[in-house]
């Protein structure tokens, strides 16, 4: 009786939480490096500051909560949250914005709920959205790409990071922001779009946040995770469908007012959202049906907010909104239990007649 | 038709009674610990809000406006609403015990829910017609039910999470509500304000 | 040639189950070896599903090999036979393979070394026997399912008399890692199995036999196909390797595309499922009259020096088997009876194997992979692994919060405790332990509730009785008084 | 009749609620009667203050609330125009104009003198983002005062836009739509003035100010 | 003045009308229930805030009387109300102790003198035995009511938790947080 | 509940132990809606306090004459009457503040705190206690509102007691402080979500403080026992 009780199974996979988080970071790395290439030292410094702040705040919270910090810090989830937050900030935002965002993401978005696995909203998106609502100007200031080519150096990074503001020569508008502004002025869509070519979305050579520019690399990273079976295809596909199908219909009916689906897909945080943000395990449903509903809903809301709402970009809000439905989806969109109907009743006794001769 | 739809979207998503207009917060906080209660409360509130919007409109146009008694609006509205709610509750209790078990028990709570008075008052302020008044009451009720349901789902899940001592219960509920309101801010501007 | 059954395309699309490391070799490639006679045999009385058997021998009595030492107790139970000749030295508690480590009742036998059989009554043409006679003889032989659950085989065979059975499925999937006893039996005794399956078919009134074998056992498939060749009603079907393919309902679904109703039985869809080893045992019981006193056991695991399959007598202690397999090459982290996914961890090597024990595993730290659980990251791996379509994380979560009823609402009853979810969890959450705990609690609650009901009845009965007694006493008193009064009257009158 | 019997009578609930209503209503009616004038006064003061705040101190001496006329506004809806005069001389007309900003309708009150020059502009209602668009409020920023003294001639119509669009007026960092909208509304207001100049200045009780 | 009269008259009429309707309805549609529910409801703050998790004070009162809720379930009422209700209903408040599972009486053989006091006391006939003979508690029928323990002159009876056997054993709950 | 609680007890209860907002979580709508600045919070708090005191007194005085069938309507009518009076008075004398607090003055009627105190306390206690209860409840409410308003205003707009002169007159204009440079606050805090967040944090803070106090008193008790 005193011997420890071991319940089955007596074997487990070799995969661990830390490995999973590490793999996601690995998948993010190419797109991030491409971002550094485009936006230079300031972007790199902001990325570093944000991740370090996230890990620091996580450590502080664990300390206050009286929990052993080391094993939890090593699971890598805080660093991943910081990474994704950094990818969704304007690359030349001042450092304090990254620190504040990290504090919000980790403390308000995660630790008050009880830490990893307990939070109900996506911490990185909580951080980003609170910042967006709080500091709309800073959060919608974008810079031209190809910064390294233009010769930004570390001193500029420090100057920008400490809040010195962005020299006018570098500022630019993101596609969604630009289109929203111009549509607001009554400029027809085609004219508003003329400054952008679709190819820019693929290689990342246009204004935007670190993680939204190099779409090809984001997708590649996402597919790597799919291949490694870390994420499934339901959420990315559902998200893309939810965004592109209504966009295609609307664009077909009023090309002057609605962006084409490809522009939606290649701009803003759509792909990052589809592969890395909506897929966050903790805040998305775990059943297949729930995941479809969640993803399609998030894509649809993204399109709605982009096309009709006051904010130029909707991925963050859409993800948070669908996060709120996750518990209900987990409850109401459960898989059918083997041997039961969808409503949970036992299936009737039945046999395959064709086998009986 | 489009206007009705727009108004509904506006009431449910953009200017949600609870999260944006700050009405009916006490039941939102109080009756959202269990999903079933939240749903029941939401439906009962929708019913009463629709009814009270109708009653208030009638009162406004039959008595208060013709006789220039608008300063008695609060008094007249609330007494009629309170009485109607209590009456409905009593009748339902006796004649439809099954429905009462589902909805009726929430009715007395609703008298002290400021949304039920607030929505008719707002209607009166904006001088809405009968249709829009009733729609306003109904739409606000639907918005209330929607966020109640979402919130109750979230709270049920949090009930099982390892929340730190200092935040367990109401504090975390408020923080969750804050993030829910943040999410709903995404709908800002979805419907042009009139 | 037996006709082909094309597995329904649906099972290629469904994505339940897992692919754990198989670890089947080298044991699967080595022939079965006899484990020999241990110095002590311990025959558990509760080695079958259902009620423990009732001993029919006394301490000190000498028994022969194959002699019945315990009778089945009730409809679902099985007889126990001596697995060698020798003297009964004890009837009482002995260590048992049970997760609690608690002992159970057993008959201990000191072998006399002669291994002398009782007289056996076989039948040269058992296929001509009446169905009822077949299941009677199977019951006589104490045959139970050898696929793990150890359900009395005769009970299932008798099913044909109650429900219409059209298909017998032989379960040769052996999806648990490490285990290869069924594989070996299929390779070495294919003919026995096929003969046995035809007996089962006859007993249940079925029209055909399907033998499902996972595609990672090509030799077994070949051997079985050869053996099945003469019988058109027997088909051997290759099925995908996936854990838990061997679970009864999942196997039926894979082979036939029908789902047995939850809470119902295989018989509801006209099917009886038996392990291949069971079929062989049925054949031996009828053809030669041999009771089930030995079985093939896989002795394997990283801490076993030379893993192999042993033909072992029921009641052989683990230590003996391990020694036959070269002994321990290093200190094991965990000893398991059964497979690694559903087996029972044991802490005592004196524990005997029963009829249902398919494996004895000595697992190393690396193999067990034990680690402190961390928080559930809701990765959903457990959900995609679950063969039943449950949400293991949600059930565990509710059980953790003490909401057992809610866990039941979302499917706890349908859980097989197959361990697929526990295997894939990157956070090492002891999911299956939660489910076993909750089920145990629910059963205990039910038991307690029933007990309290009974107590309430007793209490009411007692108060009724007390009342009645009081009334009777009062009446008697009144009577006596009246009598006395009458007597007094009489006296005065006199 | 004892209190208990009284309160359990079947007509008692009606009576008690009736009595309470009677008393409450009576008190309220009295209260209302007592404060009605003050409230009317306060409301009027309020409206007047709103009108007067866009005029320089001592600009007018008439009752702005009383001296009004109603025209058809640019959108076809009736538009109330207040007229400010000093010593009987009409000096400016005040009216509201509205248009769409970033977050919805922006309503401006503007005062235009008889020469078509702006005396003052204030935003009375808007739905712009706090911290961004709300800098058009005079309480937050002096930006709105930049219109003072401007007319359709000066700057020329081509320059009636924000600097970003090649005009004369500043925009805010990160929020161009709102200032653009306000400039547009003000310009529309001036155009309205020009189009209706005669009606606005014509049928006045007082005398027109001399042109300088 | 006229307007004031309209105001007073119309609202008074509305008031008395509604009051009459409610008064009548209260009689016509009266639903009688457990009187204790009403009493408990009267003790609750009647804030109808729902924080107890029940739909209003009436719901909470019903649950408390039915035993589905602890009197401490009402945050606005606080300790005072909880205590008052507990006293009124005869409940004890500190019930959140650890549940050690069912207890049953066990007779220690060496101490039993066969006096049958326990036998006569047991309300559920769980004890078997006769005068001057060893008594035995039939665990299946024992409620653990403690009455026999108090009656036993030699202290032979004690309450113990049922010993686990392989068939009654329950897998322990995993110790570490999920 | 019939025995009268002590004055100290009522005071402590209303201000801290069972503070309407922070403890009982009633009257949340005005709490959230008007606390984008400390001044608004103060105004709303004072108005509510006035209604609370008066309604408690009235209801306590009339409690013997109210029957169950119309209890809630009668209470509500009384409260509505008082609120209308306050509404009219504020409209007449504090017109600017009235414009800010707007519909929430009217909603004092259904502020659950007012009806809650009426039912829970005033209808069961004598007038004097009821008045005290109304006062402390109101003050507790006001304190909570001002605290929330202050936090939200400072973090959201960088000011404190902006526009105090509208409420308190020019003499109090000195209260108006600029804490942060203009336009540097986090808008989140003065927008609706900020209200929820601050209240959540305040309640958590109160809980933490209570724990510290409990610990201190326990320590003191232990020390006293040791003597
Ligand atoms: C009380 C009881 C009655 C059963 N009756 C039948 C039966 O009539 N037919 C049958 O096929 N199995 C019957 N079973 C066995 C199960 O349905 C199942 O086949 C057996 O437990 C082996 O399944 P497993 O090894 O996949 O767990 C019964 C089991 C129990 C506990
Ligand atoms: C998860 C799980 C896995 C199983 N795997 C096997 C298996 O690999 N081979 C097998 O014969 N029985 C397996 N079984 C048992 C079968 O469900 C079924 O009880 C058995 O095939 C019936 O045959 P028997 O009564 O002859 O043992 C498994 C059961 C479960 C629940
Ligand atoms: C949250 C949010 C709120 C905004 N609010 C306003 C606003 O109130 N007024 C405005 O002109 N633009 C507003 N904008 C629009 C952007 O700032 C837009 O990019 C800007 O108006 C274009 O001006 P720019 O050309 O100076 O970048 C808002 C944008 C966001 C994201
Ligand atoms: C596939 C995947 C996606 C993730 N996405 C996010 C994310 O969008 N935001 C975030 O804060 N953390 C993300 N994480 C990390 C982790 O789940 C997160 O910190 C938890 O939400 C914290 O409880 C992700 C992790 C994985 C494995
Ligand atoms: S596999 Fe483990 S970590 Fe993943 S969801 Fe299931 S229980 Fe949680
Ligand atoms: S143990 Fe139960 S829950 Fe887990 S995978 Fe198996 S059947 Fe599903
Ligand atoms: S404890 Fe109670 S029920 Fe149990 S034996 Fe003693 S008297 Fe009987
Ligand atoms: S009371 Fe004690 S001594 Fe007497 S019979 Fe019972 S157990 Fe024995
Ligand atoms: S104040 Fe309580 S519901 Fe509004």
XYZ file of N, CA and C in Angstrom, chain F residues 4 18-19 30 43 53 55 60 62 85 94 116 133 157-158 161 178 206:
54
model
N -30.204 45.036 17.175
C -29.567 46.128 16.440
C -28.069 45.945 16.442
N -18.100 45.362 3.914
C -19.093 45.055 2.895
C -19.294 46.238 1.981
N -18.215 46.888 1.651
C -18.306 48.022 0.742
C -19.140 47.638 -0.470
N -23.145 52.501 -12.599
C -22.584 53.848 -12.439
C -21.099 53.786 -12.132
N -19.023 63.197 -8.059
C -20.377 63.710 -8.243
C -21.405 62.610 -8.131
N -29.358 57.926 1.724
C -29.756 58.349 3.068
C -31.258 58.582 3.104
N -33.638 57.602 1.074
C -34.490 56.443 0.828
C -34.482 55.521 2.038
N -37.490 53.100 6.094
C -37.503 52.657 7.476
C -38.735 53.199 8.197
N -41.569 53.987 6.903
C -42.832 53.441 6.408
C -42.901 51.930 6.494
N -36.159 63.931 -7.676
C -35.867 65.191 -6.988
C -34.394 65.558 -7.164
N -26.659 72.231 -10.683
C -25.337 71.775 -11.178
C -25.479 71.318 -12.625
N -31.077 47.488 -2.691
C -30.486 46.466 -1.833
C -30.454 46.910 -0.387
N -26.775 53.877 8.146
C -26.392 52.869 7.162
C -26.346 53.474 5.767
N -5.583 59.537 -18.799
C -5.535 60.865 -19.387
C -4.399 61.696 -18.813
N -3.814 61.242 -17.756
C -2.700 61.983 -17.174
C -3.128 63.136 -16.293
N -8.772 64.941 -11.134
C -9.825 65.896 -10.789
C -9.985 66.986 -11.839
N -2.372 68.135 -13.377
C -1.890 67.362 -14.531
C -0.753 66.477 -14.029
N -7.850 45.198 -2.478
C -8.548 45.230 -1.202
C -8.402 43.895 -0.481
